[in-house]
Amino acid sequence: MASLLSSSSSTISRLTLLRKPSLHYSIKTLQKFHGHRKLSKLILPFLRASTNYVPFSSRPKAQTANSFGQDEELVVLGIETSCDDTAAAVVSVVCGEQVRSSGEILSQVVSSQAELLVQYGGVAPKMAEEAHSLVIDQVVQEALDKANVTEEDLSAVAVTIGPGLSLCLRVGVRKARKLAGAYALPIVGIHHMEAHALVARLVEKQLQFPFMALLVSDDAIGEAYDKTAKWLGLDMRKSGGPAVEELAREGDENSIGFKVPMKQHKDCNFSYAGLKTQASLAIESKNIDASIPIASASSEDRRARADIAASFQRVAVLHLEDKCERAIEWALKIEPCIKYLVVSGGVASNQYVRSRLNKIVEKKGLQLVCPPPSLCTDNGVMIAWTGIEHFRMGRYDPPPAACEPEDALFELMNQLDLRPRWPLGEEYAEGKSEARSLKTARLHPSLTSLIQASIQQQP
């Protein structure tokens, strides 16, 4: 897996080239696993080769296994609490001699924090953490109940460990470790953005590696939509993207001449800072009062807001189009066999975004793959599925202790291996902008670099 786009800041969207089944940041094995009856055949190949117990937060040590022998059903619980939605899901797959097999979504539960978003005008980390804590037990139990399984039926627990808000991430990790410890289940730490990319393999059975992925889930374009929606006085309970898209249908997308960001940069970086400023100035020039909800606006005022929404959306997506077209040309030089571009993440549920990118992809002879909207926004299915992708390749952590203390000192000492700032891929020279530099303070090594280091350690 290799990132096609360099990141000029922590708010840059990423285009990623996935060359082979994505490997987890840690490739670890078990020395002792007094495990689950359902896992006896699945774990055996890993136990035979195991030499060292590696704790959840340690550096990676390579060990893999690629076959499960007789057909076995994997049932994985996925837990997601990286930002403002509490989500859990159960996904199953039959694994045997075939490396690739179809998965089935047994349940999917999401508890939204939409009311908090309206109240605070965005995500308030401490409030979001408290909201996660209030519902996490209920959400997980509901996911198990809807799937008609119990904890004893699970093969493993997958949980998001980054990137995201550390206060929120730890709620999910605590729950995952508590459940995994109580039932002696392996645990798989998941990269949130990788999960957005890989969930496409659950819904598109023909999607094979290598493929390209545009992940529009971060706080670059997403934040631009959210802030523009807020400044326009839109209903934030829908979140900014759907609210802007809906209003934009009423407006003239050519009414305001917003400039496409970074047009002069011939690389694959994204930035929406300038477009946000342009939108803010346009709203100010029209004397739009955000305290007046769009539902109460006069017809003239509503038209002005709609024109801004449409013009903003046109240019925001043009920015995506420009960078995608360049990235596709570059990627095909590296891997001529690429057939698919996966577009995933919250903004990928936007139908305008999909239709515009589909034209670019078709022009380049590729096929666009977009998960359904329910799997584009943050969800537990993508975490469970990515957990399955890793687990059946032998990449997971051993069960935590059955009775871990739940105090601040324990969390401080063990750090729960949370990775709030965790790049997905590495930069390539052709996609890198020398005019910009990545802030590296408290930045965890990328998933790709850790995987490569693990592979090099293999005997």
Tab-separated table of C-alpha atoms in Angstrom:
chain	number	residue	atom	x	y	z
A	1	MET	CA	0.000	0.000	0.000
A	2	ALA	CA	1.428	3.399	-0.891
A	3	SER	CA	0.026	6.880	-0.649
A	4	LEU	CA	-0.222	8.703	-3.935
A	5	LEU	CA	-0.647	12.050	-2.301
A	6	SER	CA	1.593	13.823	0.116
A	7	SER	CA	-0.002	15.678	2.955
A	8	SER	CA	0.805	19.322	3.455
A	9	SER	CA	-1.016	19.426	6.759
A	10	SER	CA	-3.036	17.187	9.013
A	11	THR	CA	-6.158	18.303	7.146
A	12	ILE	CA	-5.208	17.020	3.718
A	13	SER	CA	-7.394	14.477	1.940
A	14	ARG	CA	-5.558	11.393	0.735
A	15	LEU	CA	-5.473	9.424	-2.464
A	16	THR	CA	-4.099	5.994	-1.769
A	17	LEU	CA	-2.900	3.181	-3.971
A	18	LEU	CA	-3.569	-0.185	-2.374
A	19	ARG	CA	-1.225	-2.712	-3.950
A	20	LYS	CA	-2.086	-5.842	-1.979
A	21	PRO	CA	-4.263	-6.941	0.931
A	22	SER	CA	-3.714	-4.205	3.452
A	23	LEU	CA	-1.574	-5.272	6.402
A	24	HIS	CA	-2.055	-4.059	9.912
A	25	TYR	CA	0.465	-1.807	11.575
A	26	SER	CA	1.482	-4.666	13.854
A	27	ILE	CA	2.041	-8.227	12.745
A	28	LYS	CA	1.978	-10.197	15.938
A	29	THR	CA	1.494	-13.736	17.154
A	30	LEU	CA	0.496	-15.549	20.306
A	31	GLN	CA	2.729	-17.485	22.649
A	32	LYS	CA	-0.136	-18.695	24.787
A	33	PHE	CA	-3.756	-18.493	23.817
A	34	HIS	CA	-6.263	-20.315	25.970
A	35	GLY	CA	-8.885	-19.260	23.541
A	36	HIS	CA	-12.234	-19.568	22.226
A	37	ARG	CA	-13.570	-22.951	21.076
A	38	LYS	CA	-14.493	-21.480	17.695
A	39	LEU	CA	-10.893	-20.403	17.045
A	40	SER	CA	-9.097	-23.685	17.659
A	41	LYS	CA	-8.570	-24.441	13.956
A	42	LEU	CA	-8.008	-20.821	12.979
A	43	ILE	CA	-5.325	-20.028	15.533
A	44	LEU	CA	-3.341	-23.277	15.268
A	45	PRO	CA	-1.072	-22.189	12.382
A	46	PHE	CA	-0.117	-19.031	14.281
A	47	LEU	CA	0.612	-20.832	17.565
A	48	ARG	CA	3.032	-23.221	15.923
A	49	ALA	CA	5.172	-20.388	14.619
A	50	SER	CA	4.889	-18.110	17.611
A	51	THR	CA	7.922	-17.278	19.713
A	52	ASN	CA	7.169	-14.061	21.557
A	53	TYR	CA	4.219	-12.488	23.278
A	54	VAL	CA	3.856	-8.944	21.999
A	55	PRO	CA	1.618	-6.537	23.942
A	56	PHE	CA	-0.945	-4.313	22.249
A	57	SER	CA	1.185	-1.167	22.266
A	58	SER	CA	4.536	-2.694	21.295
A	59	ARG	CA	6.494	-2.399	18.103
A	60	PRO	CA	5.499	-4.811	15.331
A	61	LYS	CA	7.039	-8.228	14.915
A	62	ALA	CA	6.390	-10.135	11.713
A	63	GLN	CA	4.541	-13.408	11.504
A	64	THR	CA	1.912	-14.330	8.970
A	65	ALA	CA	-0.298	-17.201	7.916
A	66	ASN	CA	-2.318	-17.275	4.723
A	67	SER	CA	-4.527	-20.320	4.973
A	68	PHE	CA	-7.152	-21.568	7.367
A	69	GLY	CA	-7.405	-25.096	5.994
A	70	GLN	CA	-10.971	-26.288	6.503
A	71	ASP	CA	-13.705	-23.736	5.996
A	72	GLU	CA	-14.381	-21.745	9.156
A	73	GLU	CA	-16.730	-18.871	9.823
A	74	LEU	CA	-15.178	-15.706	11.189
A	75	VAL	CA	-17.534	-13.468	13.147
A	76	VAL	CA	-16.030	-10.108	14.079
A	77	LEU	CA	-17.450	-7.260	16.145
A	78	GLY	CA	-16.356	-3.793	14.994
A	79	ILE	CA	-16.381	-0.756	17.303
A	80	GLU	CA	-15.970	2.837	16.066
A	81	THR	CA	-15.746	5.960	18.296
A	82	SER	CA	-13.137	8.109	16.553
A	83	CYS	CA	-15.227	11.282	16.395
A	84	ASP	CA	-18.918	12.052	16.934
A	85	ASP	CA	-20.782	8.814	16.211
A	86	THR	CA	-20.844	5.709	18.385
A	87	ALA	CA	-21.031	2.695	16.091
A	88	ALA	CA	-20.837	-1.073	16.298
A	89	ALA	CA	-21.483	-3.868	13.832
A	90	VAL	CA	-21.062	-7.591	13.385
A	91	VAL	CA	-19.740	-8.983	10.099
A	92	SER	CA	-19.141	-12.626	9.221
A	93	VAL	CA	-17.162	-14.352	6.498
A	94	VAL	CA	-16.338	-17.948	5.640
A	95	CYS	CA	-12.573	-18.473	5.401
A	96	GLY	CA	-10.902	-21.533	3.993
A	97	GLU	CA	-8.511	-22.377	1.221
A	98	GLN	CA	-9.772	-19.362	-0.740
A	99	VAL	CA	-8.099	-16.150	0.387
A	100	ARG	CA	-11.020	-14.052	-0.839
A	101	SER	CA	-14.571	-14.824	0.219
A	102	SER	CA	-17.746	-12.807	0.527
A	103	GLY	CA	-18.710	-11.155	3.783
A	104	GLU	CA	-22.133	-10.695	5.322
A	105	ILE	CA	-23.285	-7.782	7.449
A	106	LEU	CA	-25.152	-9.328	10.378
A	107	SER	CA	-25.919	-6.053	12.127
A	108	GLN	CA	-25.126	-2.342	12.090
A	109	VAL	CA	-25.912	0.165	14.851
A	110	VAL	CA	-25.035	3.880	14.956
A	111	SER	CA	-25.816	6.360	17.715
A	112	SER	CA	-25.593	9.891	16.341
A	113	GLN	CA	-24.515	13.004	18.217
A	114	ALA	CA	-26.394	15.311	15.850
A	115	GLU	CA	-27.989	17.299	18.661
A	116	LEU	CA	-24.590	18.001	20.200
A	117	LEU	CA	-23.296	19.177	16.829
A	118	VAL	CA	-26.107	21.715	16.663
A	119	GLN	CA	-25.653	22.801	20.273
A	120	TYR	CA	-21.888	23.352	20.039
A	121	GLY	CA	-21.640	24.240	16.358
A	122	GLY	CA	-19.350	21.288	15.704
A	123	VAL	CA	-17.617	18.507	17.576
A	124	ALA	CA	-16.741	19.321	21.206
A	125	PRO	CA	-14.265	16.559	22.175
A	126	LYS	CA	-15.126	16.376	25.879
A	127	MET	CA	-18.867	16.389	25.230
A	128	ALA	CA	-18.403	13.799	22.487
A	129	GLU	CA	-16.452	11.564	24.864
A	130	GLU	CA	-19.214	11.739	27.460
A	131	ALA	CA	-21.848	10.950	24.836
A	132	HIS	CA	-19.845	7.910	23.670
A	133	SER	CA	-19.478	6.701	27.262
A	134	LEU	CA	-23.231	6.959	27.863
A	135	VAL	CA	-24.232	4.769	24.914
A	136	ILE	CA	-21.277	2.482	24.104
A	137	ASP	CA	-22.549	-0.483	26.120
A	138	GLN	CA	-26.027	-0.181	24.653
A	139	VAL	CA	-24.766	0.176	21.073
A	140	VAL	CA	-22.496	-2.870	21.309
A	141	GLN	CA	-25.183	-4.994	22.920
A	142	GLU	CA	-27.726	-3.954	20.302
A	143	ALA	CA	-25.283	-4.917	17.541
A	144	LEU	CA	-24.864	-8.370	19.087
A	145	ASP	CA	-28.607	-8.791	19.585
A	146	LYS	CA	-29.486	-7.752	16.030
A	147	ALA	CA	-26.879	-10.172	14.694
A	148	ASN	CA	-28.391	-12.904	16.856
A	149	VAL	CA	-24.996	-13.748	18.353
A	150	THR	CA	-23.423	-13.623	21.787
A	151	GLU	CA	-19.883	-12.707	22.805
A	152	GLU	CA	-19.032	-16.400	22.803
A	153	ASP	CA	-19.851	-16.611	19.089
A	154	LEU	CA	-17.293	-13.948	18.183
A	155	SER	CA	-13.929	-14.758	16.641
A	156	ALA	CA	-12.326	-11.378	17.373
A	157	VAL	CA	-13.011	-7.752	18.249
A	158	ALA	CA	-11.856	-4.931	15.949
A	159	VAL	CA	-11.693	-1.334	17.169
A	160	THR	CA	-10.555	2.012	15.778
A	161	ILE	CA	-7.332	3.183	17.445
A	162	GLY	CA	-6.689	6.163	15.163
A	163	PRO	CA	-6.678	8.653	13.668
A	164	GLY	CA	-9.298	10.630	15.539
A	165	LEU	CA	-9.985	12.447	18.794
A	166	SER	CA	-8.054	10.751	21.590
A	167	LEU	CA	-10.821	11.342	24.145
A	168	CYS	CA	-13.284	9.593	21.854
A	169	LEU	CA	-10.968	6.828	20.676
A	170	ARG	CA	-10.294	5.636	24.193
A	171	VAL	CA	-13.988	4.999	24.862
A	172	GLY	CA	-14.122	2.445	22.069
A	173	VAL	CA	-10.760	0.907	22.933
A	174	ARG	CA	-11.738	0.523	26.596
A	175	LYS	CA	-14.928	-1.275	25.601
A	176	ALA	CA	-13.145	-3.498	23.081
A	177	ARG	CA	-10.441	-4.494	25.555
A	178	LYS	CA	-12.954	-5.165	28.316
A	179	LEU	CA	-15.041	-7.413	26.083
A	180	ALA	CA	-12.047	-9.141	24.482
A	181	GLY	CA	-10.486	-9.769	27.869
A	182	ALA	CA	-13.659	-11.182	29.383
A	183	TYR	CA	-14.154	-13.665	26.521
A	184	ALA	CA	-10.513	-14.362	25.590
A	185	LEU	CA	-10.880	-12.841	22.134
A	186	PRO	CA	-8.080	-11.542	19.889
A	187	ILE	CA	-8.232	-7.803	19.320
A	188	VAL	CA	-7.424	-5.937	16.090
A	189	GLY	CA	-6.545	-2.231	16.193
A	190	ILE	CA	-7.841	-0.506	13.056
A	191	HIS	CA	-6.739	2.550	11.086
A	192	HIS	CA	-9.930	4.554	10.539
A	193	MET	CA	-9.050	5.757	7.040
A	194	GLU	CA	-7.882	2.350	5.876
A	195	ALA	CA	-11.254	0.987	6.958
A	196	HIS	CA	-13.024	3.552	4.765
A	197	ALA	CA	-11.021	2.256	1.803
A	198	LEU	CA	-11.313	-1.465	2.467
A	199	VAL	CA	-15.050	-1.575	3.144
A	200	ALA	CA	-15.487	-1.262	-0.615
A	201	ARG	CA	-14.192	-4.841	-0.894
A	202	LEU	CA	-17.119	-5.997	1.191
A	203	VAL	CA	-19.711	-4.566	-1.194
A	204	GLU	CA	-17.855	-4.931	-4.514
A	205	LYS	CA	-16.939	-8.585	-4.892
A	206	GLN	CA	-14.780	-7.999	-7.984
A	207	LEU	CA	-12.567	-5.389	-6.331
A	208	GLN	CA	-9.056	-6.801	-6.253
A	209	PHE	CA	-5.700	-5.255	-5.435
A	210	PRO	CA	-4.170	-3.013	-6.587
A	211	PHE	CA	-6.752	-0.247	-6.669
A	212	MET	CA	-6.804	3.486	-6.028
A	213	ALA	CA	-8.698	5.082	-3.182
A	214	LEU	CA	-9.785	8.665	-2.644
A	215	LEU	CA	-10.675	9.107	1.008
A	216	VAL	CA	-12.792	12.193	1.554
A	217	SER	CA	-13.486	11.735	5.225
A	218	ASP	CA	-11.046	14.038	6.968
A	219	ASP	CA	-11.437	17.558	8.271
A	220	ALA	CA	-10.300	19.240	5.038
A	221	ILE	CA	-13.234	19.076	2.625
A	222	GLY	CA	-15.554	17.860	5.376
A	223	GLU	CA	-14.730	20.828	7.566
A	224	ALA	CA	-15.150	23.171	4.592
A	225	TYR	CA	-18.664	21.849	4.031
A	226	ASP	CA	-19.484	22.030	7.745
A	227	LYS	CA	-18.294	25.597	8.182
A	228	THR	CA	-19.992	26.803	5.024
A	229	ALA	CA	-23.231	25.168	6.171
A	230	LYS	CA	-22.939	26.829	9.567
A	231	TRP	CA	-22.257	30.267	8.052
A	232	LEU	CA	-25.289	29.812	5.799
A	233	GLY	CA	-27.526	29.025	8.750
A	234	LEU	CA	-28.290	25.481	7.615
A	235	ASP	CA	-29.596	22.609	9.733
A	236	MET	CA	-26.442	20.984	11.125
A	237	ARG	CA	-28.315	17.955	12.376
A	238	LYS	CA	-27.824	16.573	8.865
A	239	SER	CA	-24.138	17.575	9.038
A	240	GLY	CA	-22.707	20.135	6.652
A	241	GLY	CA	-22.283	17.977	3.558
A	242	PRO	CA	-25.906	16.874	3.073
A	243	ALA	CA	-27.191	20.313	4.099
A	244	VAL	CA	-25.069	22.153	1.529
A	245	GLU	CA	-25.810	19.581	-1.180
A	246	GLU	CA	-29.555	19.916	-0.632
A	247	LEU	CA	-29.557	23.722	-0.727
A	248	ALA	CA	-27.170	23.793	-3.706
A	249	ARG	CA	-29.827	22.143	-5.872
A	250	GLU	CA	-31.794	25.395	-5.671
A	251	GLY	CA	-28.894	27.643	-6.637
A	252	ASP	CA	-26.829	28.705	-9.638
A	253	GLU	CA	-23.379	27.110	-9.380
A	254	ASN	CA	-21.895	29.714	-11.733
A	255	SER	CA	-23.278	32.741	-9.924
A	256	ILE	CA	-20.135	33.344	-7.857
A	257	GLY	CA	-16.650	33.066	-9.311
A	258	PHE	CA	-14.849	31.192	-6.568
A	259	LYS	CA	-11.285	30.248	-7.512
A	260	VAL	CA	-10.227	26.599	-7.557
A	261	PRO	CA	-7.693	26.034	-4.744
A	262	MET	CA	-4.043	25.259	-5.463
A	263	LYS	CA	-4.490	25.479	-9.229
A	264	GLN	CA	-0.859	26.488	-9.567
A	265	HIS	CA	0.422	23.439	-7.653
A	266	LYS	CA	1.034	20.560	-10.049
A	267	ASP	CA	0.948	17.926	-7.337
A	268	CYS	CA	-1.707	15.805	-5.672
A	269	ASN	CA	-2.267	17.797	-2.486
A	270	PHE	CA	-5.579	19.204	-1.333
A	271	SER	CA	-6.328	22.341	0.655
A	272	TYR	CA	-9.659	24.043	1.327
A	273	ALA	CA	-8.471	26.923	3.488
A	274	GLY	CA	-8.658	29.454	0.647
A	275	LEU	CA	-12.099	28.286	-0.473
A	276	LYS	CA	-13.445	28.618	3.057
A	277	THR	CA	-12.196	32.197	3.135
A	278	GLN	CA	-13.849	32.934	-0.219
A	279	ALA	CA	-17.134	31.467	1.001
A	280	SER	CA	-16.984	33.475	4.205
A	281	LEU	CA	-16.393	36.725	2.317
A	282	ALA	CA	-19.209	35.985	-0.128
A	283	ILE	CA	-21.616	35.319	2.743
A	284	GLU	CA	-20.565	38.549	4.431
A	285	SER	CA	-21.000	40.529	1.201
A	286	LYS	CA	-24.590	39.270	0.881
A	287	ASN	CA	-25.342	40.325	4.461
A	288	ILE	CA	-26.492	36.821	5.328
A	289	ASP	CA	-27.355	36.403	9.002
A	290	ALA	CA	-26.559	32.831	10.077
A	291	SER	CA	-28.645	33.286	13.213
A	292	ILE	CA	-31.706	33.259	10.953
A	293	PRO	CA	-32.311	29.582	10.059
A	294	ILE	CA	-32.664	28.785	6.383
A	295	ALA	CA	-36.250	27.717	7.035
A	296	SER	CA	-37.077	31.271	8.183
A	297	ALA	CA	-35.175	33.110	5.453
A	298	SER	CA	-36.981	35.276	2.897
A	299	SER	CA	-37.158	34.004	-0.674
A	300	GLU	CA	-34.478	36.484	-1.759
A	301	ASP	CA	-32.226	35.573	1.148
A	302	ARG	CA	-32.718	31.876	0.506
A	303	ARG	CA	-31.798	32.328	-3.147
A	304	ALA	CA	-28.590	34.126	-2.184
A	305	ARG	CA	-27.671	31.322	0.201
A	306	ALA	CA	-28.458	28.688	-2.412
A	307	ASP	CA	-26.234	30.401	-4.992
A	308	ILE	CA	-23.341	30.451	-2.531
A	309	ALA	CA	-23.898	26.797	-1.624
A	310	ALA	CA	-23.988	25.751	-5.285
A	311	SER	CA	-20.934	27.823	-6.237
A	312	PHE	CA	-18.997	26.541	-3.230
A	313	GLN	CA	-19.836	22.929	-4.009
A	314	ARG	CA	-18.891	23.268	-7.679
A	315	VAL	CA	-15.413	24.569	-6.861
A	316	ALA	CA	-14.872	22.192	-3.923
A	317	VAL	CA	-15.499	19.249	-6.238
A	318	LEU	CA	-13.499	20.765	-9.115
A	319	HIS	CA	-10.545	20.705	-6.729
A	320	LEU	CA	-11.128	16.975	-6.218
A	321	GLU	CA	-11.460	16.418	-9.955
A	322	ASP	CA	-8.176	18.158	-10.783
A	323	LYS	CA	-6.175	16.213	-8.230
A	324	CYS	CA	-7.864	12.891	-9.023
A	325	GLU	CA	-7.152	13.211	-12.717
A	326	ARG	CA	-3.492	13.907	-12.048
A	327	ALA	CA	-3.261	11.069	-9.512
A	328	ILE	CA	-4.866	8.550	-11.890
A	329	GLU	CA	-2.366	9.399	-14.633
A	330	TRP	CA	0.488	9.022	-12.168
A	331	ALA	CA	-0.845	5.781	-10.649
A	332	LEU	CA	-1.291	4.125	-14.024
A	333	LYS	CA	2.391	4.701	-14.722
A	334	ILE	CA	3.208	2.821	-11.521
A	335	GLU	CA	0.558	0.101	-11.789
A	336	PRO	CA	-0.913	-0.128	-15.330
A	337	CYS	CA	-3.241	-2.930	-14.195
A	338	ILE	CA	-5.330	-0.638	-11.980
A	339	LYS	CA	-9.018	-0.873	-12.895
A	340	TYR	CA	-10.828	0.791	-10.006
A	341	LEU	CA	-10.959	4.056	-8.101
A	342	VAL	CA	-12.666	3.684	-4.737
A	343	VAL	CA	-14.190	6.862	-3.327
A	344	SER	CA	-15.131	6.510	0.315
A	345	GLY	CA	-15.542	8.520	3.492
A	346	GLY	CA	-18.326	10.793	4.679
A	347	VAL	CA	-18.224	13.243	1.777
A	348	ALA	CA	-18.375	10.317	-0.670
A	349	SER	CA	-22.072	9.940	0.173
A	350	ASN	CA	-22.620	13.230	-1.666
A	351	GLN	CA	-24.280	12.368	-4.979
A	352	TYR	CA	-22.899	15.464	-6.714
A	353	VAL	CA	-19.374	14.390	-5.745
A	354	ARG	CA	-19.989	10.895	-7.084
A	355	SER	CA	-21.414	12.012	-10.400
A	356	ARG	CA	-18.599	14.470	-11.113
A	357	LEU	CA	-15.832	12.022	-10.177
A	358	ASN	CA	-17.465	9.283	-12.223
A	359	LYS	CA	-16.966	11.371	-15.369
A	360	ILE	CA	-13.247	11.728	-14.616
A	361	VAL	CA	-12.861	8.026	-13.892
A	362	GLU	CA	-14.692	6.945	-17.051
A	363	LYS	CA	-12.576	9.289	-19.137
A	364	LYS	CA	-9.482	7.511	-17.812
A	365	GLY	CA	-10.892	4.066	-18.502
A	366	LEU	CA	-11.415	3.090	-14.884
A	367	GLN	CA	-14.468	2.086	-12.877
A	368	LEU	CA	-15.720	4.108	-9.910
A	369	VAL	CA	-16.589	2.141	-6.776
A	370	CYS	CA	-18.479	3.867	-3.977
A	371	PRO	CA	-19.843	2.073	-0.916
A	372	PRO	CA	-23.502	2.822	-0.158
A	373	PRO	CA	-24.008	6.059	1.821
A	374	SER	CA	-24.574	4.135	5.065
A	375	LEU	CA	-21.049	2.726	4.743
A	376	CYS	CA	-19.427	6.022	3.701
A	377	THR	CA	-20.069	7.836	6.960
A	378	ASP	CA	-18.385	6.485	10.101
A	379	ASN	CA	-19.716	3.031	10.915
A	380	GLY	CA	-18.868	-0.213	12.646
A	381	VAL	CA	-19.158	-2.354	9.519
A	382	MET	CA	-15.999	-0.932	7.984
A	383	ILE	CA	-14.108	-1.580	11.232
A	384	ALA	CA	-15.354	-5.171	11.507
A	385	TRP	CA	-14.581	-5.880	7.840
A	386	THR	CA	-11.067	-4.438	8.058
A	387	GLY	CA	-10.582	-6.519	11.185
A	388	ILE	CA	-11.502	-9.592	9.140
A	389	GLU	CA	-9.057	-8.601	6.370
A	390	HIS	CA	-6.246	-8.450	8.943
A	391	PHE	CA	-7.274	-11.359	11.098
A	392	ARG	CA	-7.466	-13.925	8.339
A	393	MET	CA	-3.927	-12.924	7.358
A	394	GLY	CA	-2.767	-13.576	10.927
A	395	ARG	CA	-2.440	-9.981	12.074
A	396	TYR	CA	-4.027	-9.244	15.430
A	397	ASP	CA	-3.183	-8.873	19.099
A	398	PRO	CA	-3.677	-11.491	21.806
A	399	PRO	CA	-6.555	-11.163	24.263
A	400	PRO	CA	-6.063	-8.515	26.954
A	401	ALA	CA	-6.040	-9.507	30.597
A	402	ALA	CA	-9.495	-10.484	31.791
A	403	CYS	CA	-9.501	-7.910	34.600
A	404	GLU	CA	-7.616	-4.812	33.490
A	405	PRO	CA	-7.917	-1.949	36.003
A	406	GLU	CA	-9.936	0.970	34.681
A	407	ASP	CA	-7.979	3.829	36.181
A	408	ALA	CA	-6.049	6.746	34.785
A	409	LEU	CA	-2.668	5.414	35.958
A	410	PHE	CA	-3.138	2.143	34.079
A	411	GLU	CA	-4.171	3.998	30.924
A	412	LEU	CA	-1.205	6.346	31.258
A	413	MET	CA	1.249	3.452	31.656
A	414	ASN	CA	-0.212	1.397	28.817
A	415	GLN	CA	-1.324	4.353	26.678
A	416	LEU	CA	-3.930	2.081	25.069
A	417	ASP	CA	-1.944	2.553	21.859
A	418	LEU	CA	-4.198	5.380	20.697
A	419	ARG	CA	-2.994	7.130	17.540
A	420	PRO	CA	-4.880	10.425	17.088
A	421	ARG	CA	-2.482	11.575	14.351
A	422	TRP	CA	-1.676	8.570	12.210
A	423	PRO	CA	-0.911	8.928	8.482
A	424	LEU	CA	-2.118	6.142	6.257
A	425	GLY	CA	0.610	6.157	3.628
A	426	GLU	CA	4.019	7.450	2.665
A	427	GLU	CA	4.787	10.387	0.396
A	428	TYR	CA	6.035	9.961	-3.150
A	429	ALA	CA	8.308	12.600	-4.621
A	430	GLU	CA	6.031	13.199	-7.603
A	431	GLY	CA	3.057	13.941	-5.403
A	432	LYS	CA	4.884	16.024	-2.836
A	433	SER	CA	4.731	19.788	-2.625
A	434	GLU	CA	8.051	21.232	-1.495
A	435	ALA	CA	6.330	24.499	-0.642
A	436	ARG	CA	4.499	22.817	2.215
A	437	SER	CA	5.709	20.825	5.187
A	438	LEU	CA	3.972	18.267	7.324
A	439	LYS	CA	3.706	19.071	11.020
A	440	THR	CA	5.324	16.111	12.732
A	441	ALA	CA	4.748	16.885	16.404
A	442	ARG	CA	3.166	13.855	18.079
A	443	LEU	CA	2.663	12.270	14.665
A	444	HIS	CA	2.729	8.489	14.706
A	445	PRO	CA	4.687	6.705	11.951
A	446	SER	CA	2.450	5.891	9.022
A	447	LEU	CA	0.679	2.565	8.694
A	448	THR	CA	2.649	1.842	5.528
A	449	SER	CA	6.062	2.455	7.104
A	450	LEU	CA	5.257	0.211	10.058
A	451	ILE	CA	4.071	-2.561	7.746
A	452	GLN	CA	7.214	-2.331	5.647
A	453	ALA	CA	9.371	-2.504	8.785
A	454	SER	CA	7.441	-5.571	9.934
A	455	ILE	CA	7.916	-7.356	6.624
A	456	GLN	CA	11.657	-6.666	6.698
A	457	GLN	CA	11.854	-8.338	10.122
A	458	GLN	CA	10.481	-11.605	8.790
A	459	PRO	CA	13.053	-14.436	8.956
